[in-house]
């Protein structure tokens, strides 16, 4: 009676524990179970009422990796125990359970194999958190790399935009002359290719720099074209055919163009990877249209990849969810796209019918326009002519000699009297010697840069503080962006057209 009484607390502990307890035998071919508690049955997906001897925790079919079973058996025979030994076991429904096994073993009766007493802990949630932690760490490392890349590209952009601005300016000046047909065609090609290179540099800056969210009236079709331009080369060499079906006359949306580009880029790359994985090639269709009843602009990214199963579709926008191999994806691209679209008051969803591709849809609300006031609106004031500013003295502060010459001669042709300075220090010397009606100034220069020059100039000549036009190769996300906002001065992004510079000069002087 005493032995029975002593066994009762142990039995309660055995059945009530929140870890799996196992007692049985183990050999190369099979296992035999003497006792298995309720929590072990829960871990492995067995019904609680199942007899203990039918819970075959260590049978070969339970192991995802057959070599893992041989390794466990070898360690138990050699050392007599294992501690926190990590295994992947198949549950009754064939899903995977990550478990840690702490066990002791001793030889059993002849022909019985090892007699094993084991504790099994379900560490699936811990593994999931570890994986997420690694993903977050990878994202932080990626963010650091992107920050360094942003600084590098900023400098590269400035170096590229200066010669591009010079090429554009001289090509534009030469095209104003009466050239022969061959020269005219050549100049048109130079202008077009220089502008194309400038767009590529601007797009690189857009995705390499982290910026504050800045919303404005946005043409969705233009955002789509700029985003797809980033993928032109990759699509061509990867045998991806692009079909654009962009509706004309789309109303604008109030959005951050940078963030919408990020959404589209994630969707496009996701579609490309799906098609290449499935077929090694594919057709990508990008559509836009307007739904006037709902007041939305819609965008569709359609691919002919393997499609999306219902199980994946329900989780596809979840953070860290990915169908890619380990190390091939973080599972954050679509969740970031989802969050950005939600922030814009829109919707994003996916449709897939069978194994014939998938369509991702982005829906953005149309920007509301204020109702026109009653009565006839007064006509806008006519812009003043440049002729009335002929003879006005202009100072061009630019450290790129070729660009400075092109800008100075263009302003001179328009009737201005132009002086040049090679940097901010020389510019301040010029200001001390001569008065000016207008200053055209680069922001990034050696010795004294544009910001230092402006502050010294504004302190000495406050009347000139709003008669400055800045030119710069890179603004987004930098101190220069905040500086330009504070000054309220006009600015042009390199490379610019001379016509834009002359219009800015006219507007600033008027």
Tab-separated table of C-alpha atoms in Angstrom:
chain	number	residue	atom	x	y	z
A	1	UNK	CA	0.000	0.000	0.000
A	2	UNK	CA	2.870	2.326	0.820
A	3	UNK	CA	4.411	1.873	-2.655
A	4	UNK	CA	1.089	2.712	-4.322
A	5	UNK	CA	0.718	5.819	-2.164
A	6	UNK	CA	4.275	6.923	-3.054
A	7	UNK	CA	3.597	6.436	-6.804
A	8	UNK	CA	0.527	8.697	-6.868
A	9	UNK	CA	2.372	12.070	-6.680
A	10	UNK	CA	4.820	10.884	-9.348
A	11	UNK	CA	1.928	9.898	-11.629
A	12	UNK	CA	0.285	13.299	-11.165
A	13	UNK	CA	3.589	15.015	-11.915
A	14	UNK	CA	4.207	12.784	-14.970
A	15	UNK	CA	0.801	13.569	-16.495
A	16	UNK	CA	0.587	17.230	-15.479
A	17	UNK	CA	4.052	18.359	-16.593
A	18	UNK	CA	4.345	20.900	-19.393
A	19	UNK	CA	7.174	18.959	-20.999
A	20	UNK	CA	6.961	15.691	-22.864
A	21	UNK	CA	8.026	12.610	-20.863
A	22	UNK	CA	8.959	9.381	-22.610
A	23	UNK	CA	10.024	5.966	-21.349
A	24	UNK	CA	10.744	3.206	-23.850
A	25	UNK	CA	13.329	1.421	-25.947
A	26	UNK	CA	15.187	2.453	-29.055
A	27	UNK	CA	17.180	0.516	-31.686
A	28	UNK	CA	18.113	0.901	-35.373
A	29	UNK	CA	14.793	-0.323	-36.739
A	30	UNK	CA	12.085	0.871	-34.361
A	31	UNK	CA	11.151	2.055	-30.897
A	32	UNK	CA	8.878	0.709	-28.195
A	33	UNK	CA	6.944	2.973	-25.812
A	34	UNK	CA	6.261	2.043	-22.197
A	35	UNK	CA	4.969	5.439	-21.037
A	36	UNK	CA	4.216	8.812	-22.694
A	37	UNK	CA	2.561	11.695	-20.910
A	38	UNK	CA	-0.204	13.976	-22.227
A	39	UNK	CA	2.134	16.822	-23.160
A	40	UNK	CA	4.265	14.545	-25.344
A	41	UNK	CA	1.112	13.529	-27.195
A	42	UNK	CA	0.262	17.215	-27.618
A	43	UNK	CA	3.725	18.020	-29.000
A	44	UNK	CA	3.522	15.224	-31.572
A	45	UNK	CA	-0.134	15.772	-32.464
A	46	UNK	CA	-1.507	12.530	-30.993
A	47	UNK	CA	-4.997	12.494	-29.454
A	48	UNK	CA	-4.795	12.542	-25.630
A	49	UNK	CA	-6.833	9.359	-25.262
A	50	UNK	CA	-4.433	7.309	-27.409
A	51	UNK	CA	-2.803	4.456	-25.440
A	52	UNK	CA	0.799	5.249	-24.492
A	53	UNK	CA	2.272	2.292	-26.344
A	54	UNK	CA	0.964	3.702	-29.669
A	55	UNK	CA	2.895	6.969	-29.254
A	56	UNK	CA	5.977	6.000	-31.249
A	57	UNK	CA	7.993	9.182	-30.757
A	58	UNK	CA	11.303	7.795	-32.032
A	59	UNK	CA	10.214	5.511	-34.868
A	60	UNK	CA	12.113	6.197	-38.132
A	61	UNK	CA	9.101	7.804	-39.908
A	62	UNK	CA	8.928	10.487	-37.209
A	63	UNK	CA	12.347	11.899	-38.165
A	64	UNK	CA	12.521	14.538	-40.894
A	65	UNK	CA	16.197	13.708	-41.391
A	66	UNK	CA	16.966	9.949	-41.149
A	67	UNK	CA	20.610	10.697	-40.319
A	68	UNK	CA	19.446	12.646	-37.246
A	69	UNK	CA	17.998	9.429	-35.790
A	70	UNK	CA	21.238	7.535	-36.368
A	71	UNK	CA	23.173	10.384	-34.752
A	72	UNK	CA	20.886	10.403	-31.676
A	73	UNK	CA	21.189	6.619	-31.273
A	74	UNK	CA	24.975	6.767	-31.662
A	75	UNK	CA	25.362	9.480	-29.028
A	76	UNK	CA	23.143	7.620	-26.545
A	77	UNK	CA	25.181	4.429	-27.013
A	78	UNK	CA	28.516	6.195	-26.707
A	79	UNK	CA	27.834	8.705	-23.904
A	80	UNK	CA	24.745	7.234	-22.273
A	81	UNK	CA	22.946	10.583	-22.448
A	82	UNK	CA	22.223	13.708	-24.481
A	83	UNK	CA	21.294	17.201	-23.311
A	84	UNK	CA	19.244	19.744	-25.261
A	85	UNK	CA	19.695	17.717	-28.442
A	86	UNK	CA	17.801	19.522	-31.239
A	87	UNK	CA	15.600	17.431	-33.536
A	88	UNK	CA	12.943	17.943	-36.185
A	89	UNK	CA	10.151	15.412	-35.729
A	90	UNK	CA	7.046	14.876	-37.817
A	91	UNK	CA	3.741	15.271	-36.037
A	92	UNK	CA	0.868	12.933	-36.796
A	93	UNK	CA	-0.378	15.380	-39.480
A	94	UNK	CA	3.165	15.520	-41.017
A	95	UNK	CA	3.775	19.116	-39.873
A	96	UNK	CA	7.210	19.767	-38.355
A	97	UNK	CA	7.906	20.010	-34.622
A	98	UNK	CA	11.231	21.412	-33.402
A	99	UNK	CA	12.077	19.662	-30.115
A	100	UNK	CA	14.994	19.563	-27.699
A	101	UNK	CA	15.653	16.139	-26.193
A	102	UNK	CA	17.385	15.530	-22.881
A	103	UNK	CA	17.703	11.779	-22.329
A	104	UNK	CA	19.611	9.054	-20.546
A	105	UNK	CA	20.013	5.511	-21.861
A	106	UNK	CA	21.294	2.129	-20.721
A	107	UNK	CA	21.408	-1.240	-22.425
A	108	UNK	CA	18.115	-3.076	-22.201
A	109	UNK	CA	17.369	-6.768	-22.100
A	110	UNK	CA	18.919	-8.896	-24.864
A	111	UNK	CA	17.343	-7.979	-28.208
A	112	UNK	CA	15.594	-4.973	-26.664
A	113	UNK	CA	17.971	-2.181	-27.717
A	114	UNK	CA	18.558	0.834	-25.488
A	115	UNK	CA	16.240	1.612	-22.634
A	116	UNK	CA	15.609	5.351	-22.830
A	117	UNK	CA	14.115	7.893	-20.456
A	118	UNK	CA	13.669	11.267	-22.176
A	119	UNK	CA	12.264	14.747	-21.715
A	120	UNK	CA	11.119	16.531	-24.914
A	121	UNK	CA	10.605	20.294	-25.065
A	122	UNK	CA	8.734	21.996	-27.914
A	123	UNK	CA	11.038	24.815	-29.048
A	124	UNK	CA	9.155	25.753	-32.224
A	125	UNK	CA	8.163	29.213	-30.972
A	126	UNK	CA	11.695	29.889	-29.780
A	127	UNK	CA	13.050	28.838	-33.181
A	128	UNK	CA	10.550	31.166	-34.853
A	129	UNK	CA	11.643	34.070	-32.625
A	130	UNK	CA	15.297	33.239	-33.310
A	131	UNK	CA	14.613	33.272	-37.054
A	132	UNK	CA	12.770	36.572	-36.771
A	133	UNK	CA	15.620	37.998	-34.685
A	134	UNK	CA	18.091	36.949	-37.374
A	135	UNK	CA	15.855	38.551	-40.018
A	136	UNK	CA	15.695	41.786	-37.998
A	137	UNK	CA	19.459	41.724	-37.567
A	138	UNK	CA	19.845	41.193	-41.303
A	139	UNK	CA	17.513	44.136	-41.919
A	140	UNK	CA	19.555	46.337	-39.599
A	141	UNK	CA	22.748	45.333	-41.383
A	142	UNK	CA	21.040	46.028	-44.695
A	143	UNK	CA	19.907	49.428	-43.417
A	144	UNK	CA	23.503	50.243	-42.450
A	145	UNK	CA	24.703	49.145	-45.896
A	146	UNK	CA	22.010	51.243	-47.551
A	147	UNK	CA	22.987	54.274	-45.470
A	148	UNK	CA	26.607	53.879	-46.546
A	149	UNK	CA	25.448	53.324	-50.114
A	150	UNK	CA	23.349	56.479	-49.913
A	151	UNK	CA	26.357	58.577	-48.925
A	152	UNK	CA	28.452	57.001	-51.666
A	153	UNK	CA	25.813	57.450	-54.364
A	154	UNK	CA	25.285	61.049	-53.284
A	155	UNK	CA	28.893	61.825	-54.116
A	156	UNK	CA	28.800	59.767	-57.309
A	157	UNK	CA	25.584	61.513	-58.378
A	158	UNK	CA	27.178	64.912	-57.904
A	159	UNK	CA	30.193	63.845	-59.967
A	160	UNK	CA	27.954	62.457	-62.732
A	161	UNK	CA	25.423	65.281	-62.723
A	162	UNK	CA	28.070	67.961	-63.237
A	163	UNK	CA	29.313	66.622	-66.609
A	164	UNK	CA	25.740	65.723	-67.572
A	165	UNK	CA	24.662	69.294	-66.867
A	166	UNK	CA	27.536	70.555	-69.017
A	167	UNK	CA	26.666	68.173	-71.871
A	168	UNK	CA	23.000	69.157	-71.748
A	169	UNK	CA	23.763	72.873	-71.581
A	170	UNK	CA	26.173	72.874	-74.517
A	171	UNK	CA	23.968	70.583	-76.614
A	172	UNK	CA	21.016	72.845	-75.933
A	173	UNK	CA	23.010	75.966	-76.818
A	174	UNK	CA	24.295	74.410	-80.051
A	175	UNK	CA	20.806	73.212	-81.015
A	176	UNK	CA	19.617	76.834	-80.888
A	177	UNK	CA	21.952	77.576	-83.804
A	178	UNK	CA	20.873	76.686	-87.371
A	179	UNK	CA	22.798	73.363	-87.785
A	180	UNK	CA	22.671	71.055	-90.785
A	181	UNK	CA	20.391	68.004	-90.630
A	182	UNK	CA	23.100	65.563	-89.553
A	183	UNK	CA	24.282	67.857	-86.751
A	184	UNK	CA	20.698	68.455	-85.660
A	185	UNK	CA	20.066	64.692	-85.364
A	186	UNK	CA	23.298	64.241	-83.433
A	187	UNK	CA	22.436	67.005	-80.998
A	188	UNK	CA	18.976	65.506	-80.472
A	189	UNK	CA	20.586	62.157	-79.619
A	190	UNK	CA	23.027	63.830	-77.208
A	191	UNK	CA	20.187	65.674	-75.462
A	192	UNK	CA	18.034	62.552	-75.230
A	193	UNK	CA	20.791	60.273	-73.932
A	194	UNK	CA	22.030	62.841	-71.421
A	195	UNK	CA	18.493	63.221	-70.041
A	196	UNK	CA	18.186	59.431	-69.908
A	197	UNK	CA	21.414	59.197	-67.885
A	198	UNK	CA	20.128	61.961	-65.609
A	199	UNK	CA	16.900	60.023	-64.971
A	200	UNK	CA	18.904	56.925	-64.045
A	201	UNK	CA	20.968	58.931	-61.542
A	202	UNK	CA	17.804	60.466	-60.035
A	203	UNK	CA	16.208	57.031	-59.684
A	204	UNK	CA	19.310	55.648	-57.998
A	205	UNK	CA	19.201	58.506	-55.523
A	206	UNK	CA	15.507	57.905	-54.904
A	207	UNK	CA	16.092	54.327	-53.773
A	208	UNK	CA	19.444	54.777	-52.067
A	209	UNK	CA	18.451	57.631	-49.782
A	210	UNK	CA	16.048	57.383	-46.853
A	211	UNK	CA	13.846	60.463	-46.807
A	212	UNK	CA	11.095	61.925	-44.713
A	213	UNK	CA	7.669	61.194	-46.184
A	214	UNK	CA	6.843	64.086	-48.494
A	215	UNK	CA	3.463	63.959	-50.213
A	216	UNK	CA	2.410	65.934	-53.238
A	217	UNK	CA	0.144	65.619	-56.259
A	218	UNK	CA	1.500	62.592	-58.122
A	219	UNK	CA	0.950	61.243	-61.636
A	220	UNK	CA	0.768	57.474	-61.072
A	221	UNK	CA	1.671	56.726	-64.702
A	222	UNK	CA	4.845	58.768	-64.389
A	223	UNK	CA	5.789	56.961	-61.160
A	224	UNK	CA	5.193	53.623	-62.913
A	225	UNK	CA	7.387	54.593	-65.881
A	226	UNK	CA	10.230	55.771	-63.652
A	227	UNK	CA	10.057	52.577	-61.579
A	228	UNK	CA	9.981	50.263	-64.603
A	229	UNK	CA	12.954	52.136	-66.065
A	230	UNK	CA	15.021	50.806	-63.142
A	231	UNK	CA	14.274	47.212	-64.221
A	232	UNK	CA	14.745	47.604	-67.979
A	233	UNK	CA	18.207	46.059	-68.130
A	234	UNK	CA	17.459	43.191	-65.710
A	235	UNK	CA	14.272	42.320	-67.562
A	236	UNK	CA	16.017	42.333	-70.920
A	237	UNK	CA	18.849	39.986	-69.858
A	238	UNK	CA	16.436	37.734	-67.895
A	239	UNK	CA	14.005	37.240	-70.803
A	240	UNK	CA	11.180	39.109	-69.078
A	241	UNK	CA	8.790	40.717	-71.556
A	242	UNK	CA	7.141	43.903	-70.281
A	243	UNK	CA	3.703	45.028	-71.484
A	244	UNK	CA	2.529	48.478	-70.347
A	245	UNK	CA	-1.184	49.308	-70.473
A	246	UNK	CA	-1.349	52.688	-68.771
A	247	UNK	CA	-4.658	54.535	-69.052
A	248	UNK	CA	-4.454	58.099	-70.314
A	249	UNK	CA	-5.985	60.990	-68.403
A	250	UNK	CA	-5.586	59.454	-64.947
A	251	UNK	CA	-6.427	61.864	-62.120
A	252	UNK	CA	-3.551	62.566	-59.767
A	253	UNK	CA	-3.215	61.102	-56.282
A	254	UNK	CA	-1.852	62.783	-53.153
A	255	UNK	CA	1.099	60.562	-52.306
A	256	UNK	CA	4.785	60.236	-51.571
A	257	UNK	CA	6.201	59.342	-54.989
A	258	UNK	CA	9.274	57.723	-53.394
A	259	UNK	CA	7.141	55.384	-51.278
A	260	UNK	CA	4.855	54.474	-54.180
A	261	UNK	CA	7.964	53.644	-56.232
A	262	UNK	CA	9.124	51.412	-53.385
A	263	UNK	CA	5.771	49.583	-53.400
A	264	UNK	CA	5.867	49.080	-57.168
A	265	UNK	CA	9.495	47.992	-57.182
A	266	UNK	CA	8.768	45.345	-54.545
A	267	UNK	CA	5.816	44.033	-56.557
A	268	UNK	CA	7.706	44.017	-59.852
A	269	UNK	CA	10.763	42.224	-58.437
A	270	UNK	CA	8.500	39.730	-56.664
A	271	UNK	CA	6.730	38.954	-59.963
A	272	UNK	CA	10.023	38.653	-61.853
A	273	UNK	CA	11.450	36.205	-59.325
A	274	UNK	CA	8.288	34.079	-59.409
A	275	UNK	CA	8.396	33.812	-63.209
A	276	UNK	CA	12.123	33.123	-63.417
A	277	UNK	CA	11.913	30.437	-60.730
A	278	UNK	CA	9.041	28.715	-62.527
A	279	UNK	CA	9.965	29.098	-66.223
A	280	UNK	CA	13.255	30.954	-66.546
A	281	UNK	CA	11.386	33.677	-68.471
A	282	UNK	CA	8.000	35.391	-68.355
A	283	UNK	CA	5.637	38.182	-69.336
A	284	UNK	CA	4.946	41.041	-66.952
A	285	UNK	CA	1.856	43.171	-67.575
A	286	UNK	CA	1.461	46.519	-65.805
A	287	UNK	CA	-1.941	48.227	-66.054
A	288	UNK	CA	-3.451	51.406	-64.639
A	289	UNK	CA	-7.024	52.670	-64.775
A	290	UNK	CA	-9.446	54.988	-63.005
A	291	UNK	CA	-12.577	53.889	-61.153
A	292	UNK	CA	-14.668	57.105	-61.059
A	293	UNK	CA	-17.464	55.528	-58.986
A	294	UNK	CA	-15.146	54.684	-56.098
A	295	UNK	CA	-12.812	57.639	-56.710
A	296	UNK	CA	-9.723	55.455	-56.978
A	297	UNK	CA	-6.757	54.980	-59.288
A	298	UNK	CA	-5.827	51.313	-59.629
A	299	UNK	CA	-2.605	49.616	-60.611
A	300	UNK	CA	-2.235	45.934	-61.534
A	301	UNK	CA	1.009	43.945	-61.706
A	302	UNK	CA	0.280	40.671	-63.505
A	303	UNK	CA	2.744	37.819	-64.045
A	304	UNK	CA	2.526	34.388	-65.679
A	305	UNK	CA	4.450	32.654	-62.899
A	306	UNK	CA	3.331	29.655	-60.818
A	307	UNK	CA	0.472	31.487	-59.108
A	308	UNK	CA	-0.304	31.771	-55.415
A	309	UNK	CA	-1.963	28.965	-53.471
A	310	UNK	CA	-4.900	29.806	-51.136
A	311	UNK	CA	-2.720	28.966	-48.116
A	312	UNK	CA	0.030	31.348	-49.220
A	313	UNK	CA	-2.481	34.013	-50.335
A	314	UNK	CA	-3.869	34.299	-46.811
A	315	UNK	CA	-0.402	35.020	-45.374
A	316	UNK	CA	1.432	36.685	-48.246
A	317	UNK	CA	1.469	40.159	-46.646
A	318	UNK	CA	2.491	38.881	-43.191
A	319	UNK	CA	5.885	40.106	-41.923
A	320	UNK	CA	8.682	37.529	-42.284
A	321	UNK	CA	6.504	35.207	-44.367
A	322	UNK	CA	8.325	34.001	-47.462
A	323	UNK	CA	8.138	31.035	-49.822
A	324	UNK	CA	11.767	31.496	-50.868
A	325	UNK	CA	14.598	29.273	-49.706
A	326	UNK	CA	16.420	30.128	-46.507
A	327	UNK	CA	18.739	33.046	-47.156
A	328	UNK	CA	16.951	34.041	-50.379
A	329	UNK	CA	14.383	36.401	-48.863
A	330	UNK	CA	13.482	38.190	-45.640
A	331	UNK	CA	9.716	38.090	-46.088
A	332	UNK	CA	9.490	41.847	-45.595
A	333	UNK	CA	9.061	43.215	-49.132
A	334	UNK	CA	5.321	42.626	-49.466
A	335	UNK	CA	4.594	43.528	-45.836
A	336	UNK	CA	6.381	46.862	-46.341
A	337	UNK	CA	4.363	47.428	-49.533
A	338	UNK	CA	1.158	46.635	-47.618
A	339	UNK	CA	2.020	49.090	-44.828
A	340	UNK	CA	2.902	51.905	-47.246
A	341	UNK	CA	-0.313	51.501	-49.234
A	342	UNK	CA	-2.336	51.453	-46.001
A	343	UNK	CA	-0.637	54.687	-44.895
A	344	UNK	CA	-1.856	56.281	-48.129
A	345	UNK	CA	-5.462	55.294	-47.391
A	346	UNK	CA	-5.389	52.662	-50.120
A	347	UNK	CA	-5.661	48.889	-50.470
A	348	UNK	CA	-3.404	46.155	-51.830
A	349	UNK	CA	-4.479	42.600	-52.570
A	350	UNK	CA	-3.588	39.581	-54.697
A	351	UNK	CA	-5.667	37.347	-56.983
A	352	UNK	CA	-4.504	34.054	-58.408
A	353	UNK	CA	-6.540	31.500	-60.315
A	354	UNK	CA	-4.765	28.189	-60.601
A	355	UNK	CA	-1.125	27.768	-61.605
A	356	UNK	CA	-1.264	30.436	-64.326
A	357	UNK	CA	0.155	33.469	-62.606
A	358	UNK	CA	-0.914	36.093	-60.118
A	359	UNK	CA	-2.143	39.688	-60.139
A	360	UNK	CA	-1.330	42.196	-57.418
A	361	UNK	CA	-3.618	45.221	-57.228
A	362	UNK	CA	-2.875	48.595	-55.637
A	363	UNK	CA	-5.775	50.994	-55.102
A	364	UNK	CA	-5.088	54.642	-54.216
A	365	UNK	CA	-7.668	57.360	-53.517
A	366	UNK	CA	-7.885	60.186	-56.032
A	367	UNK	CA	-6.761	63.538	-54.618
A	368	UNK	CA	-9.696	65.828	-53.866
A	369	UNK	CA	-9.651	69.162	-55.664
A	370	UNK	CA	-11.247	72.264	-54.129
A	371	UNK	CA	-14.467	73.353	-55.828
A	372	UNK	CA	-14.056	76.391	-58.109
A	373	UNK	CA	-15.263	79.675	-56.677
A	374	UNK	CA	-18.467	81.140	-58.061
A	375	UNK	CA	-18.108	83.686	-60.842
A	376	UNK	CA	-15.446	84.088	-63.466
A	377	UNK	CA	-11.894	83.648	-62.223
A	378	UNK	CA	-9.527	86.511	-63.006
A	379	UNK	CA	-6.919	85.662	-65.624
A	380	UNK	CA	-3.484	84.805	-64.257
A	381	UNK	CA	-0.986	87.643	-64.419
A	382	UNK	CA	1.205	87.552	-67.497
A	383	UNK	CA	4.792	86.469	-66.909
A	384	UNK	CA	7.249	89.304	-67.441
A	385	UNK	CA	9.567	89.125	-70.444
A	386	UNK	CA	13.282	88.589	-70.019
A	387	UNK	CA	13.811	91.685	-72.158
A	388	UNK	CA	12.963	93.971	-69.258
A	389	UNK	CA	15.879	92.505	-67.275
A	390	UNK	CA	18.506	93.021	-69.969
A	391	UNK	CA	21.628	94.553	-68.500
A	392	UNK	CA	20.967	93.072	-65.030
A	393	UNK	CA	24.223	91.901	-63.458
A	394	UNK	CA	24.418	88.218	-62.500
A	395	UNK	CA	27.080	86.362	-60.512
A	396	UNK	CA	27.564	82.663	-61.370
A	397	UNK	CA	29.298	80.779	-58.526
A	398	UNK	CA	30.239	77.343	-59.907
A	399	UNK	CA	33.367	75.219	-59.427
A	400	UNK	CA	32.901	73.212	-62.660
A	401	UNK	CA	34.554	75.424	-65.311
A	402	UNK	CA	32.830	73.881	-68.353
A	403	UNK	CA	29.384	74.168	-66.775
A	404	UNK	CA	30.116	77.698	-65.522
A	405	UNK	CA	31.027	78.781	-69.060
A	406	UNK	CA	27.870	77.221	-70.573
A	407	UNK	CA	25.587	78.831	-67.958
A	408	UNK	CA	27.347	82.208	-68.142
A	409	UNK	CA	27.197	82.358	-71.945
A	410	UNK	CA	23.516	81.344	-71.963
A	411	UNK	CA	22.714	84.129	-69.502
A	412	UNK	CA	24.858	86.512	-71.545
A	413	UNK	CA	22.958	85.598	-74.730
A	414	UNK	CA	19.730	86.443	-72.867
A	415	UNK	CA	21.030	89.972	-72.194
A	416	UNK	CA	22.465	89.652	-68.690
A	417	UNK	CA	25.867	90.957	-67.680
A	418	UNK	CA	27.600	87.968	-66.114
A	419	UNK	CA	30.569	87.529	-63.778
A	420	UNK	CA	31.934	84.147	-62.669
A	421	UNK	CA	33.413	82.865	-59.414
A	422	UNK	CA	35.027	79.435	-59.011
A	423	UNK	CA	33.852	78.846	-55.421
A	424	UNK	CA	32.153	80.529	-52.471
A	425	UNK	CA	35.304	82.298	-51.300
A	426	UNK	CA	35.843	83.943	-54.702
A	427	UNK	CA	32.109	84.697	-54.816
A	428	UNK	CA	32.277	86.674	-51.558
A	429	UNK	CA	35.253	88.608	-52.940
A	430	UNK	CA	33.205	89.470	-56.053
A	431	UNK	CA	30.305	90.652	-53.895
A	432	UNK	CA	32.599	92.971	-51.977
A	433	UNK	CA	33.734	94.553	-55.265
A	434	UNK	CA	30.478	94.690	-57.236
A	435	UNK	CA	26.707	94.783	-56.660
A	436	UNK	CA	24.494	92.166	-58.339
A	437	UNK	CA	20.782	91.749	-59.056
A	438	UNK	CA	20.905	87.916	-59.188
A	439	UNK	CA	23.178	85.073	-58.038
A	440	UNK	CA	23.307	81.570	-59.544
A	441	UNK	CA	25.176	79.363	-57.070
A	442	UNK	CA	26.204	75.716	-56.819
A	443	UNK	CA	25.624	74.137	-53.411
A	444	UNK	CA	28.558	71.721	-53.254
A	445	UNK	CA	31.930	73.433	-53.739
A	446	UNK	CA	35.435	73.313	-52.219
A	447	UNK	CA	36.622	75.728	-49.540
A	448	UNK	CA	33.367	77.682	-48.987
A	449	UNK	CA	30.284	75.811	-50.188
A	450	UNK	CA	26.948	77.249	-51.289
A	451	UNK	CA	25.364	77.188	-47.832
A	452	UNK	CA	28.288	78.997	-46.189
A	453	UNK	CA	28.404	81.492	-49.072
A	454	UNK	CA	24.674	82.200	-48.747
A	455	UNK	CA	24.796	82.824	-45.007
A	456	UNK	CA	27.726	85.215	-45.334
A	457	UNK	CA	26.113	86.962	-48.327
A	458	UNK	CA	22.694	87.281	-46.627
A	459	UNK	CA	24.313	88.802	-43.524
A	460	UNK	CA	26.224	91.357	-45.593
A	461	UNK	CA	23.554	92.051	-48.258
A	462	UNK	CA	20.070	91.109	-46.938
A	463	UNK	CA	18.354	92.485	-50.060
A	464	UNK	CA	19.990	89.735	-52.144
A	465	UNK	CA	18.841	86.897	-49.862
A	466	UNK	CA	15.797	86.065	-52.023
A	467	UNK	CA	17.540	86.689	-55.337
A	468	UNK	CA	19.573	83.489	-55.371
A	469	UNK	CA	19.049	80.453	-57.596
A	470	UNK	CA	20.825	77.355	-56.312
A	471	UNK	CA	21.886	74.471	-58.557
A	472	UNK	CA	22.770	71.085	-57.090
A	473	UNK	CA	23.462	67.497	-58.074
A	474	UNK	CA	21.734	65.933	-55.061
A	475	UNK	CA	19.229	67.266	-52.526
A	476	UNK	CA	16.875	64.500	-51.347
A	477	UNK	CA	17.322	63.497	-47.717
A	478	UNK	CA	20.346	65.751	-47.080
A	479	UNK	CA	21.086	68.872	-45.051
A	480	UNK	CA	20.791	70.765	-48.331
A	481	UNK	CA	17.086	69.895	-48.513
A	482	UNK	CA	16.425	71.467	-45.123
A	483	UNK	CA	18.630	74.454	-46.007
A	484	UNK	CA	16.691	75.157	-49.215
A	485	UNK	CA	13.385	74.943	-47.360
A	486	UNK	CA	14.623	77.439	-44.770
A	487	UNK	CA	15.876	79.965	-47.344
A	488	UNK	CA	12.853	79.704	-49.655
A	489	UNK	CA	15.195	80.240	-52.620
A	490	UNK	CA	14.537	78.677	-55.991
A	491	UNK	CA	16.761	75.766	-56.946
A	492	UNK	CA	17.396	73.568	-59.956
A	493	UNK	CA	18.507	69.947	-59.891
A	494	UNK	CA	21.477	69.138	-62.099
A	495	UNK	CA	21.378	68.467	-64.960
A	496	UNK	CA	18.887	71.189	-65.888
A	497	UNK	CA	17.746	72.746	-69.147
A	498	UNK	CA	18.885	76.260	-69.885
A	499	UNK	CA	15.290	77.239	-70.537
A	500	UNK	CA	14.442	76.285	-66.953
A	501	UNK	CA	17.334	78.403	-65.688
A	502	UNK	CA	16.211	81.443	-67.691
A	503	UNK	CA	12.622	81.074	-66.453
A	504	UNK	CA	13.883	80.804	-62.859
A	505	UNK	CA	15.972	83.956	-63.407
A	506	UNK	CA	12.991	85.837	-64.780
A	507	UNK	CA	10.699	84.748	-61.940
A	508	UNK	CA	13.293	85.513	-59.252
A	509	UNK	CA	14.004	88.997	-60.605
A	510	UNK	CA	10.302	89.777	-60.951
